[in-house]
Structure formats: structure tokens, C-alpha cells
Amino acid sequence: MLKSSISRRLTIYSLVLIILPLLICSIYMVDYFYKINIQDKTSSLENQAKTVAAISHIYFEKKDNADMSLLQAISSDTGLRITLVNTSGEVVYDSSHDSESMDNHEDRPEIQNALHTGIGSSIRHSDTLQKNLLYVAVPVYDNGVLLGVSRTSLSITPLEKSYDSMRNNILFIFFAVTIIAISIGMILTRRFTNPIKQMTLDAQKIINGDLSTRMRINTADELEFLAAAINKLTSRLLRKINDSQAKAHTLSLILDNMDNAVILLNENGLITEANKQAKDMFKITPDIIKTYSINFIGNTVISDTAKTCAQENKNKKITLRIKLGATEKTFIVFFAPFTSETKQSIVCVFHDISLMQEITDRQNIFVANAAHELSTPLTSIKGFSETLLDSDLTEAETSRHFLKIIYEESCRMQYLVKNLLQLAKLNSNDYKKQVATTNIDCTDALKKIIKTMTPFLEQKGQFFETNFSSENLVIKANPDLFTQIFINLIENAVKYSPDKGKLLLACSRDKDKAVFTIKDNGVGIAKTDIPFIFDRFYRSDKSRARQDIGGSGIGLSLVKFLVELFSGKIFASSELNKGTTFTIIFPLQRNIDS
Ligand code: ADP
């Protein structure tokens, strides 16, 4: 708060400047007038006292029988009071009072001065006349002998009255001038300070953030210049703020739209900012910001690294594996220290490499599985070939048996390599683009597949049961690859079902989708295995003891791949020893009549 406003100070200063000299001047003038008058009166009284002294020596000598009529006449003509005092202080004559009854006047200052210096004057209250008098006394000599003192005195009441009247007039003028000066001073000060007040209000608005405020001052002086300068400054500030807001907006857009989670930590490891990805990924809510440490996302390694990064003022990088909900994620976390407004902060960028990690893991598993799958038949081939080489080949039947095994194992390897090659081929983007698709009538296509596969089922005494929709269901796919999907699934159903089993093949419509079902009553798949059966080389029978059944563990992964190639989805449900059901959903072609 301001202790004193400019207008008040200006008013006080101008009043002091005007009134103080005026006051001093007035006091001086009144005093000067009074003194001049007293001086004038004193010199006239002095002359009169001297005149009286010149004629009054006779009254000292013939005190008792002197004729005082002359002095009385002078007194009544001039209005003077004439007093004669002898050297002992006794009053010889007084024109206004009986001299007999008057006390000794020796101690009167004018008498003393007259006796010692030749003239004396004083202004005193006369106890005799009860009013202020101006006294002038001169010594009276007769042939050089001091007889006493002749004193003339005059009432100064008229002088005092005129002095009082003059003082009152001057005081009145002084107060009138003061009031007028205050009024004019206030008006003028206001005229001067009003633009300043307006500028202060405008400046306050600008401080409060209203940068559209402009000062409109038309005083044609330095204030107008100052207002114009402030206006320019505000415009520049607004431009700068808009620029930095636009930059901040762009930056936050970039941050929010980048794949990486970005978190800002303060020097205590508290989360101060987070981009959208970080908030979504680590469930960072507004109440967490500035209250929770980075440890809250589940790992102290992050806060430890952030601390080291801040202490050493060096960038750091760590690989982090954390559980987010049900899934485990792998991140490379980059830490960079920076200082803003004297506070140290650390920016943490979480680069999600979970997919890459999974791909690497899968590649490793794939290589291990491929090696394992190939090594099993190779071991058989090598073993039986060695046995044949060591034998003399005389036992034709045994040799034929071994050769048959070698042939079957090489067929297995060929089948495996063929499947792997097909998968690799389908995986390439170029091939995907080349796959020609056409409209396929689902019922017709399934009927053809049944016709092809029936002999295969009959080898195990199995048979098909069908349930096809009466609607004309058409999907878009490559006919050969569509057929391969079903052949693979039917081969599996036959493989993993007992002799004389039944295989249901159904096709129906669900809104804009075609739904296919392949259901067998075979060995089934354990619930824990179902999520993995579409993985390459995965077999629910871990012991891989069912070599007689054959298979490589990549049939289903090929099926899933083909289904997804034509924008479909595949699900499996199963119960051990009861059977397995595969459900495939493809989008229906729109312009086909039902
Ligand atoms: P494979 O060539 O070994 O059959 P797949 O990828 O076709 O490989 O199948 C993966 C695994 O899924 C199989 O090893 C088998 O354990 C299980 N499986 C697939 N289809 C069936 C089914 N119809 N009934 C029971 N198990 C099945």
C-alpha cells in the first residue's frame, strides 16, 4: 500500500511553498508596521519630553506653590501624560494623577535609563492608568545640575487596536489565500495526477494478465510519451507470450503425440509433469503430480538413477522391466538433467521396447524350437543311416524298415521346412500385396473342402457333420489360402481325435460377419495351453512324445496368420478329452444379398 499519494504530497509541497512565505511575510509586515509606529511615537514623545524638560526645571525648585497650569495645558492640548520625577524617584507632577498618592518611580526602566544614558523609553502597563503606555523620559538640568526626569507618555491602545485590526485582516487574508491555494492546488494536482492514476490502474490490469489493455493518455508531455512506451512494451510482451504459448502448445502436442512416455522430476524425485502417454501408461492422476515420488510406478532404480543423474549432472540410460497391470513391459529410460529458474529437474523419457524385446525373445525361442524340431528327425536319420552302413544289408526286411523311417523323417523335415518357408514368404510385405483376393461363396468353398478331405477322415473311420447357413454368405479372400486354413484345422481335428470320431463343420451369419466353426470330439487342449497354441512350434504335448501323430507345431500359427491376412479373427475353446472348437470370423462382403 502507498503511504502517501502523489496528489497529497504535491498539494502539501505547493501549500508549504505558497503559505510559508506568505505567513513569514505577513508576520514580518505586521511586526514592521508596529515597530515603525512605536519608533515614530517614541521620537515624537522624545521631542515633547525634551520640550517639557526645557521648561520644567522651575517645577522642581518651587514644588509646592508652582503653577502647573502650563504643563496642564500642554497635556490637555497634546493628549500627553506628563510626569516629573525628581532624582530620588518621587513624582513631582503628573498630569493624569495626583502626584502625592503616586509611589516612588525610581525603579521605572525609562527613569533609570534617562538618569544613566540621557534618554529612556519603555512600553509598560501603567498600574496607575491600567493600560499600556509608551513612556519616554529625559533628564532635567538647571545650570548643569540634574534635577530629575521629565517623562512624557502616551497610551498605545489606539496603536494596539490598529495593530490588532491589521493582524486580523492579514490573518483573514492569509486564511482566505490558504483556502484558495489549497483548492487551486488540489485541482491542479488532480489534473496532473489523474493521468498517473489512470496509468497506474492500466498497469495493474496489465500485471493481472490483461495484456490487451492500452494506456490512452493525451497530456502532450512526458507522461504521454511514457504511456506510449508502456503500450509498446505490452504489445511486445503479448507477442512474446503468444509466441511462447504457441511454442509450448506445439511442444505439448509433440510430447502428447509421441510414442514415448515423458516424465519430469524435481530435485527431490517428485513427479512435476507428465505427458499423455506417461499419464495413461503409469496411471498418473493430477493428485499424484507434485506429491508422489517416481518410485510410485514401481521401481526404485528409476529414482536412484535420477538422483545420480542430478548429482553428476550427466545423462543416464537404463533398461527397465516393470509390471504394468497384468503385462510386463521393457523400457529403455533416458535421464537428462537440466536447470530452470535455479531449480534442477530431470527429464525421463521412457522408450517402450517391449515389442522389440518380445520379438527378440520370440526369435530366440523360434531358433531354439526350429533347431529342436529339425534335430529330432536328423538324429533319427543319422542313427538309422549309421546302422544301415554298419550292417551288411543282408536282412532286406530290416533294411527296408530302416529306410522307411529315414524316408518318413526326411518327409517330416521337408514338411517343416516347407511350412517355415511359406510362413516366411507370407510374412514379407511384397507377397502380402501380391496375394490376389476374390469373392468366395462360403458354403460352396466348404463343400469342396469336405469333398477333398472326406477320404482322409475315412482312413480313421471319422465323418463330417455340417450345419451351413441357408444365406448366401460371401467373403473376400484368396481361394487357395482360404482352403488351406480349413485343411490345416481339419487335419489337426483328425489327428487329435480318436478313430470313428465326428467332426462338425458349420457356417452362419452374425450381423455383418461370417462365422465358421470346426468342432471335434478329440483329446482337447488344456486351458493353460490355449493362449499359446497359435505360437510357432508350440505343442500342447510338451514331451513331444506323440511323434506318431506327426506335426511340427507351426500349422496353427500359419492358420492364424492367413485368417488375419483376410481381416478375420480366430478363437479356440477346448476341454480335455471332450474336444476342441475353433471359431473363425470373417467380415462379409457388403453388397451381397442375404
Ligand atoms: P502340429 O503340427 O503339432 O499339429 P499345430 O500348430 O497345428 O501343430 O498345433 C499346435 C498344437 O495345438 C498341437 O501340437 C496340439 O497340441 C494342439 N492342437 C491343435 N489342434 C488340436 C485339436 N483339434 N485337438 C487337440 N489339440 C490340438
XYZ file of C-alpha atoms and ligand atoms in Angstrom:
621
model
C 0.000 0.000 0.000
C 1.150 3.505 -0.713
C 1.878 5.592 2.395
C 1.203 8.862 0.671
C -0.240 9.580 -2.744
C 1.492 11.881 -5.219
C -1.502 14.252 -5.231
C -1.401 14.611 -1.440
C 2.329 15.199 -1.444
C 2.131 17.685 -4.293
C -0.672 19.560 -2.510
C 1.318 19.689 0.719
C 4.509 20.834 -1.060
C 2.761 23.551 -3.025
C 0.935 24.726 0.103
C 4.171 24.860 2.040
C 5.778 26.765 -0.819
C 2.938 29.292 -1.016
C 1.764 29.591 2.554
C 5.063 29.595 4.442
C 6.498 32.656 2.640
C 3.109 34.286 2.845
C 2.957 33.651 6.569
C 6.514 34.893 7.169
C 5.829 37.935 5.013
C 2.620 38.700 6.888
C 4.241 38.341 10.324
C 7.137 40.487 9.209
C 4.868 43.191 7.791
C 2.673 43.372 10.895
C 5.700 43.482 13.133
C 7.400 46.070 10.925
C 4.306 48.268 10.931
C 4.061 48.035 14.693
C 7.727 48.807 15.243
C 7.712 51.778 12.800
C 4.714 53.199 14.582
C 6.290 52.738 18.007
C 9.528 54.290 16.712
C 7.598 57.220 15.304
C 5.681 57.702 18.515
C 8.860 57.327 20.573
C 10.743 60.046 18.634
C 7.760 62.422 18.820
C 7.433 61.693 22.589
C 11.178 62.274 22.914
C 10.890 65.745 21.359
C 7.954 66.563 23.534
C 9.763 65.256 26.646
C 12.750 67.418 25.748
C 10.473 70.484 25.335
C 8.828 69.749 28.657
C 12.269 69.267 30.233
C 13.387 72.650 28.939
C 10.609 74.442 30.766
C 10.105 72.261 33.792
C 13.218 72.920 35.959
C 11.206 75.575 37.810
C 8.717 72.991 38.984
C 11.395 71.022 40.815
C 12.557 74.039 42.800
C 9.189 75.530 43.679
C 7.474 72.295 44.118
C 4.672 73.238 46.480
C 3.457 76.561 45.163
C 4.328 76.135 41.439
C 1.790 76.938 38.839
C 1.270 73.805 36.903
C -1.277 75.279 34.533
C 1.225 75.412 31.638
C 2.037 71.773 31.902
C -1.642 71.027 32.347
C -2.432 72.974 29.175
C 0.297 71.152 27.186
C -1.034 67.825 28.447
C -4.645 68.559 27.574
C -3.712 70.032 24.134
C -1.464 67.175 23.106
C -3.198 64.359 24.951
C 0.132 63.513 26.541
C 0.602 62.408 30.071
C 3.399 64.453 31.609
C 5.220 63.252 34.693
C 8.050 64.934 36.525
C 10.167 62.716 38.772
C 12.998 64.083 40.987
C 16.337 62.304 41.378
C 15.001 60.419 44.432
C 12.225 58.885 42.344
C 9.476 60.955 43.892
C 6.775 62.123 41.493
C 6.796 65.910 41.481
C 3.999 66.271 38.988
C 1.707 64.051 36.991
C -0.844 65.381 34.542
C -3.166 62.401 34.927
C -2.921 61.651 38.620
C -2.373 63.160 41.999
C 1.411 63.085 42.424
C 1.129 62.826 46.212
C -0.568 59.472 46.065
C 1.829 58.028 43.484
C 4.564 55.611 44.560
C 8.271 56.087 44.049
C 9.219 55.850 40.346
C 12.936 55.321 40.754
C 12.786 51.714 39.583
C 10.936 52.516 36.353
C 13.160 51.356 33.461
C 12.718 54.595 31.424
C 13.612 56.678 34.508
C 16.714 54.561 35.160
C 17.800 54.785 31.509
C 17.197 58.549 31.377
C 19.263 59.084 34.516
C 22.122 56.914 33.273
C 22.148 57.318 29.493
C 20.368 60.619 28.899
C 17.167 59.125 27.423
C 14.914 56.222 28.350
C 11.870 54.645 26.821
C 9.683 51.660 27.607
C 6.305 50.194 26.905
C 4.639 49.042 30.038
C 1.322 48.544 31.631
C 0.579 51.507 33.791
C -0.665 50.417 37.186
C -1.863 53.954 37.682
C -3.943 54.201 34.485
C -4.490 50.478 33.986
C -3.476 50.497 30.304
C -0.391 50.021 28.137
C 1.645 53.183 27.747
C 4.674 54.232 25.817
C 6.998 56.153 28.116
C 9.883 58.419 27.095
C 11.991 60.119 29.771
C 14.773 62.728 29.511
C 16.816 64.288 32.340
C 16.081 67.851 33.510
C 19.089 70.074 34.294
C 19.361 73.520 35.740
C 22.726 75.135 35.053
C 24.243 71.695 34.706
C 22.692 70.358 37.886
C 20.470 67.276 37.460
C 17.075 67.984 38.964
C 15.133 64.958 37.857
C 13.449 63.453 34.872
C 10.735 64.753 32.600
C 8.624 61.911 31.302
C 6.013 62.021 28.601
C 3.815 59.043 27.922
C 1.108 58.127 25.539
C -1.446 55.385 25.526
C -0.659 52.876 22.785
C -4.168 51.405 22.922
C -5.138 53.006 19.526
C -1.901 51.649 18.068
C -2.562 48.245 19.547
C -6.112 48.348 18.223
C -4.965 49.239 14.730
C -2.237 46.566 15.086
C -4.887 44.010 16.129
C -7.184 45.048 13.319
C -4.355 44.862 10.825
C -3.271 41.470 12.141
C -6.856 40.200 11.959
C -7.192 41.449 8.396
C -3.907 39.884 7.422
C -4.890 36.641 9.143
C -8.224 36.692 7.328
C -6.462 37.301 4.016
C -3.943 34.624 4.920
C -6.665 32.040 5.600
C -8.605 33.054 2.534
C -5.497 32.780 0.403
C -4.663 29.437 2.047
C -8.116 28.028 1.266
C -7.987 29.329 -2.295
C -4.440 27.987 -2.655
C -5.484 24.580 -1.308
C -8.454 24.441 -3.693
C -6.474 25.562 -6.719
C -3.568 23.335 -5.654
C -5.866 20.317 -5.393
C -7.457 20.998 -8.765
C -4.099 21.467 -10.438
C -2.586 18.445 -8.682
C -5.558 16.361 -9.705
C -5.171 17.454 -13.279
C -1.581 16.358 -13.059
C -2.087 13.143 -11.106
C -5.277 11.902 -12.829
C -3.338 10.578 -15.841
C -0.863 8.955 -13.434
C -3.756 7.319 -11.550
C -5.210 6.090 -14.856
C -1.817 4.755 -15.864
C -1.480 3.002 -12.503
C -4.893 1.326 -12.966
C -3.978 0.259 -16.507
C -0.604 -1.028 -15.309
C -2.387 -3.032 -12.600
C -4.614 -4.588 -15.277
C -1.522 -5.497 -17.298
C 0.123 -7.014 -14.204
C -3.049 -9.045 -13.608
C -2.641 -10.550 -17.070
C -4.904 -8.392 -19.261
C -2.332 -7.688 -21.932
C -4.963 -6.204 -24.277
C -5.038 -3.076 -22.045
C -3.653 0.059 -23.722
C -2.981 3.400 -21.964
C -4.827 6.338 -23.530
C -3.042 9.452 -22.224
C -3.273 12.755 -24.109
C -1.308 15.124 -21.913
C 1.143 16.048 -24.661
C 4.030 15.741 -22.211
C 6.440 13.149 -20.836
C 3.524 11.144 -19.405
C 2.074 10.626 -22.877
C 5.494 9.505 -24.043
C 5.776 7.109 -21.092
C 2.281 5.682 -21.783
C 3.203 5.112 -25.442
C 6.399 3.342 -24.346
C 4.439 1.119 -21.913
C 1.899 0.335 -24.682
C 4.720 -0.742 -26.979
C 6.239 -2.838 -24.214
C 2.865 -4.518 -23.546
C 2.376 -5.286 -27.244
C 5.819 -6.846 -27.442
C 5.189 -8.802 -24.262
C 1.861 -10.051 -25.654
C 3.575 -11.095 -28.880
C 6.309 -12.870 -26.938
C 3.794 -14.609 -24.661
C 1.699 -15.664 -27.677
C 4.845 -16.962 -29.349
C 5.975 -18.870 -26.304
C 2.420 -20.164 -25.715
C 2.304 -21.356 -29.328
C 5.707 -22.974 -28.853
C 4.597 -24.529 -25.558
C 1.401 -25.744 -27.249
C 3.381 -27.231 -30.132
C 5.768 -28.800 -27.661
C 2.949 -30.252 -25.590
C 1.287 -31.521 -28.797
C 4.554 -33.160 -29.786
C 5.003 -34.552 -26.285
C 1.423 -35.816 -26.116
C 1.552 -37.367 -29.557
C 4.896 -39.028 -29.239
C 5.041 -42.746 -28.517
C 7.341 -42.310 -25.565
C 6.209 -41.531 -22.040
C 7.924 -38.402 -20.715
C 8.046 -37.552 -17.001
C 9.635 -34.509 -15.391
C 11.070 -34.913 -11.889
C 12.195 -32.244 -9.453
C 15.407 -32.449 -7.438
C 13.555 -34.484 -4.748
C 12.411 -37.088 -7.242
C 8.791 -35.891 -7.210
C 6.817 -36.055 -10.439
C 6.157 -32.494 -11.604
C 4.948 -33.005 -15.179
C 3.956 -35.935 -17.364
C 2.834 -36.212 -20.972
C -0.325 -38.033 -22.070
C 1.438 -41.344 -22.714
C 3.031 -41.272 -19.256
C -0.303 -40.447 -17.614
C -2.089 -43.249 -19.490
C 0.684 -45.796 -19.123
C 1.557 -45.264 -15.446
C -1.927 -44.064 -14.370
C -0.616 -40.676 -13.245
C -3.590 -38.679 -11.946
C -3.451 -34.934 -11.061
C -3.265 -35.728 -7.308
C -0.106 -37.752 -7.922
C 1.683 -34.813 -9.550
C 3.972 -32.983 -7.101
C 3.017 -35.343 -4.253
C 4.345 -38.724 -5.357
C 7.891 -39.850 -5.974
C 8.737 -41.564 -9.260
C 9.056 -44.731 -7.120
C 5.295 -44.962 -7.277
C 5.497 -46.513 -10.745
C 7.055 -49.474 -9.065
C 10.824 -49.360 -9.181
C 13.416 -47.613 -7.015
C 16.035 -47.956 -9.784
C 14.404 -45.003 -11.543
C 14.675 -42.650 -8.562
C 18.217 -43.874 -7.790
C 19.315 -43.213 -11.374
C 17.542 -39.838 -11.362
C 19.457 -38.870 -8.217
C 22.816 -39.901 -9.704
C 21.926 -38.075 -12.902
C 21.221 -34.889 -10.901
C 24.328 -35.235 -8.732
C 26.693 -35.905 -11.622
C 24.800 -33.586 -13.983
C 25.183 -36.218 -16.688
C 22.733 -38.029 -18.960
C 21.952 -41.608 -17.942
C 20.280 -44.588 -19.574
C 18.876 -47.737 -18.030
C 16.891 -50.743 -19.215
C 13.900 -51.344 -17.019
C 11.482 -54.223 -16.727
C 8.321 -53.439 -14.780
C 4.895 -54.944 -14.373
C 2.072 -52.684 -15.515
C -1.140 -54.404 -14.517
C -1.048 -57.881 -15.932
C 1.641 -57.244 -18.534
C 5.350 -56.957 -18.137
C 6.932 -54.083 -20.038
C 10.500 -53.370 -21.003
C 11.711 -49.762 -21.314
C 14.922 -48.016 -22.094
C 14.746 -44.960 -19.810
C 16.791 -41.877 -20.713
C 17.557 -39.364 -17.945
C 18.662 -35.822 -18.741
C 19.324 -33.174 -16.062
C 18.502 -29.542 -16.690
C 18.172 -26.388 -14.657
C 15.311 -23.946 -14.978
C 14.785 -20.904 -12.728
C 17.590 -22.112 -10.438
C 15.730 -25.366 -9.822
C 17.174 -28.617 -11.016
C 14.909 -31.010 -12.850
C 15.366 -34.329 -14.563
C 13.502 -35.288 -17.688
C 12.861 -39.047 -18.005
C 11.941 -40.472 -21.393
C 10.521 -43.996 -21.363
C 11.162 -45.729 -24.651
C 8.935 -48.803 -24.779
C 10.938 -51.672 -26.251
C 8.536 -54.373 -25.033
C 7.625 -55.305 -28.603
C 11.247 -55.423 -29.703
C 12.080 -57.418 -26.600
C 9.221 -59.812 -27.334
C 10.341 -60.147 -30.947
C 13.893 -60.896 -29.797
C 12.596 -63.372 -27.218
C 10.393 -64.989 -29.829
C 13.218 -65.137 -32.341
C 15.371 -66.885 -29.764
C 12.567 -69.319 -28.954
C 11.913 -69.751 -32.677
C 15.552 -70.615 -33.415
C 15.656 -72.970 -30.430
C 12.393 -74.639 -31.487
C 13.381 -74.848 -35.159
C 16.716 -76.366 -34.187
C 14.930 -78.795 -31.863
C 12.318 -79.758 -34.485
C 14.995 -80.332 -37.110
C 17.401 -82.088 -34.799
C 14.842 -84.810 -33.851
C 14.338 -86.194 -37.393
C 18.003 -85.568 -38.209
C 19.071 -87.647 -35.213
C 16.792 -90.479 -36.427
C 18.073 -90.195 -39.985
C 21.700 -90.183 -38.806
C 21.140 -93.095 -36.409
C 19.336 -95.321 -38.899
C 21.786 -94.462 -41.715
C 24.723 -95.433 -39.486
C 23.002 -98.690 -38.577
C 22.447 -99.405 -42.259
C 26.059 -98.560 -43.104
C 27.357 -100.808 -40.331
C 25.145 -103.702 -41.454
C 25.893 -105.873 -44.435
C 22.396 -105.136 -45.856
C 21.638 -108.841 -45.973
C 18.467 -108.530 -43.944
C 16.332 -106.970 -46.591
C 13.253 -106.589 -44.398
C 15.104 -104.779 -41.588
C 16.950 -102.591 -44.071
C 13.654 -101.659 -45.737
C 12.170 -100.787 -42.315
C 15.115 -98.512 -41.516
C 14.959 -96.873 -44.930
C 11.237 -96.287 -44.442
C 11.956 -94.498 -41.151
C 14.668 -92.420 -42.850
C 12.216 -91.555 -45.623
C 9.423 -90.588 -43.161
C 11.768 -88.454 -41.085
C 13.042 -86.635 -44.167
C 9.387 -86.086 -45.204
C 8.795 -84.578 -41.759
C 11.748 -82.294 -42.201
C 10.592 -81.361 -45.682
C 7.089 -80.616 -44.352
C 8.564 -78.492 -41.590
C 10.878 -76.564 -43.900
C 8.035 -76.101 -46.434
C 5.779 -74.651 -43.746
C 8.530 -72.391 -42.485
C 9.229 -71.158 -45.994
C 5.550 -70.480 -46.578
C 5.313 -68.520 -43.353
C 8.394 -66.515 -44.226
C 7.016 -65.871 -47.710
C 3.623 -64.759 -46.377
C 5.319 -62.551 -43.830
C 7.054 -60.483 -46.469
C 5.185 -57.293 -47.292
C 5.681 -57.726 -51.016
C 3.998 -61.096 -51.002
C 1.117 -59.798 -48.904
C 0.420 -57.200 -51.570
C 0.594 -59.799 -54.291
C -1.989 -62.105 -52.704
C -4.954 -61.898 -55.061
C -8.351 -61.897 -53.335
C -11.755 -62.637 -54.783
C -15.315 -63.124 -53.556
C -15.766 -66.574 -52.084
C -19.111 -68.233 -51.520
C -18.561 -69.771 -48.121
C -20.946 -72.756 -48.464
C -19.585 -73.710 -51.891
C -15.987 -73.442 -50.698
C -16.655 -75.534 -47.579
C -18.467 -78.219 -49.613
C -15.411 -78.530 -51.905
C -13.106 -78.835 -48.865
C -15.329 -81.583 -47.394
C -15.168 -83.442 -50.662
C -11.345 -83.294 -50.670
C -10.936 -84.226 -47.002
C -13.569 -86.990 -46.694
C -11.147 -89.751 -47.815
C -8.648 -88.533 -45.233
C -11.287 -88.761 -42.476
C -12.422 -92.154 -43.663
C -8.921 -93.581 -43.024
C -9.748 -93.249 -39.289
C -13.414 -94.084 -39.730
C -14.312 -90.463 -38.991
C -17.067 -88.447 -40.644
C -18.245 -84.869 -41.187
C -21.376 -83.316 -39.782
C -22.329 -79.999 -41.378
C -24.536 -77.064 -40.485
C -24.402 -74.389 -43.180
C -26.459 -71.212 -43.210
C -29.134 -71.034 -45.877
C -27.958 -67.453 -46.522
C -25.619 -66.725 -49.363
C -22.502 -65.773 -47.340
C -19.716 -64.192 -49.366
C -16.298 -63.118 -48.060
C -13.236 -61.723 -49.753
C -10.116 -63.932 -49.633
C -7.658 -65.899 -51.701
C -9.432 -69.235 -52.515
C -6.299 -71.408 -52.161
C -5.230 -69.868 -48.859
C -8.851 -69.969 -47.595
C -8.879 -73.695 -48.369
C -5.528 -74.149 -46.622
C -6.919 -72.663 -43.413
C -9.629 -75.292 -43.232
C -7.403 -78.155 -44.386
C -4.923 -77.426 -41.596
C -7.698 -77.257 -38.987
C -9.398 -80.406 -40.282
C -6.036 -82.276 -40.360
C -5.480 -81.323 -36.722
C -9.032 -82.356 -35.767
C -8.472 -85.717 -37.419
C -5.011 -86.112 -35.866
C -6.122 -85.305 -32.329
C -9.432 -87.224 -32.404
C -9.960 -90.946 -31.834
C -10.974 -93.317 -34.609
C -14.607 -93.098 -35.651
C -14.794 -89.560 -34.316
C -17.226 -86.958 -35.519
C -16.188 -83.587 -36.964
C -18.686 -80.710 -37.116
C -18.206 -78.041 -39.763
C -20.626 -75.125 -39.523
C -21.067 -71.731 -41.125
C -23.528 -68.968 -40.100
C -24.093 -65.234 -40.223
C -23.734 -62.814 -37.293
C -24.713 -59.312 -38.453
C -22.020 -58.336 -40.971
C -19.780 -61.290 -40.179
C -19.485 -64.864 -41.388
C -18.831 -67.282 -38.510
C -17.147 -70.658 -39.155
C -16.913 -73.474 -36.598
C -14.734 -76.615 -36.699
C -15.533 -78.845 -33.756
C -14.052 -82.248 -32.927
C -14.529 -84.704 -30.054
C -10.842 -85.448 -29.632
C -8.244 -85.184 -26.853
C -8.782 -81.474 -26.307
C -6.282 -78.885 -25.148
C -5.504 -77.907 -21.559
C -6.883 -74.456 -20.628
C -3.383 -73.238 -19.754
C -2.153 -74.146 -23.249
C -4.899 -72.444 -25.232
C -3.322 -68.926 -25.218
C -0.138 -70.365 -26.776
C -1.382 -72.817 -29.397
C -1.109 -70.221 -32.180
C 2.582 -69.641 -31.382
C 5.098 -71.161 -33.760
C 6.354 -74.609 -32.733
C 4.002 -74.699 -29.794
C 2.671 -78.080 -28.887
C 0.349 -78.676 -26.033
C 2.036 -82.022 -25.549
C 5.322 -80.784 -24.046
C 7.001 -84.181 -24.075
C 6.691 -84.216 -27.848
C 6.210 -87.929 -27.361
C 3.412 -88.123 -29.858
C 5.845 -88.430 -32.733
C 3.484 -90.900 -34.330
C 0.910 -88.155 -34.692
C 3.403 -86.046 -36.631
C 3.095 -82.300 -36.924
C 5.562 -79.510 -36.481
C 3.793 -77.026 -34.238
C 3.503 -74.349 -36.889
C 0.214 -75.377 -38.547
C -1.954 -73.211 -36.257
C 0.366 -70.210 -36.441
C 0.026 -70.420 -40.244
C -3.763 -70.642 -39.884
C -3.884 -67.565 -37.624
C -1.635 -65.678 -39.990
C -3.865 -66.488 -43.010
C -7.083 -65.632 -41.130
C -5.689 -62.235 -40.162
C -4.421 -61.677 -43.719
C -8.091 -61.563 -44.795
C -9.125 -59.340 -41.847
C -10.523 -62.234 -39.848
C -10.163 -63.489 -36.292
C -9.705 -66.972 -34.848
C -10.522 -68.271 -31.365
C -10.099 -71.687 -29.748
C -12.069 -73.251 -26.924
C -11.444 -76.716 -25.613
C -11.944 -79.195 -22.837
C -9.526 -82.020 -22.179
C -10.769 -85.368 -23.506
C -14.001 -83.807 -24.721
C -12.940 -81.953 -27.831
C -11.834 -78.727 -29.352
C -13.714 -75.967 -31.187
C -12.083 -73.410 -33.483
C -14.176 -70.347 -34.402
C -13.218 -68.137 -37.329
C -14.886 -64.815 -38.085
C -14.563 -63.047 -41.442
C -16.186 -59.757 -42.480
C -18.968 -60.313 -45.016
C -18.937 -58.537 -48.375
C -21.496 -55.679 -48.107
C -23.214 -55.721 -51.463
C -24.105 -59.377 -51.316
C -27.811 -60.170 -50.866
C -28.731 -62.401 -47.990
P 1.052 -79.536 -35.043
O 1.653 -79.598 -36.354
O 1.889 -80.015 -33.915
O -0.335 -80.048 -35.010
P -0.233 -77.023 -34.823
O 0.293 -75.649 -34.833
O -1.166 -77.384 -35.884
O 0.986 -78.033 -34.761
O -0.920 -77.261 -33.430
C -0.272 -76.822 -32.242
C -0.672 -77.686 -31.086
O -2.039 -77.450 -30.767
C -0.630 -79.135 -31.397
O 0.645 -79.663 -31.113
C -1.662 -79.724 -30.487
O -1.104 -79.992 -29.233
C -2.693 -78.649 -30.330
N -3.879 -78.866 -31.225
C -4.133 -78.271 -32.393
N -5.326 -78.649 -32.867
C -5.857 -79.502 -31.963
C -7.088 -80.247 -31.856
N -8.009 -80.176 -32.797
N -7.260 -81.004 -30.765
C -6.338 -81.062 -29.788
N -5.156 -80.420 -29.829
C -4.924 -79.633 -30.892
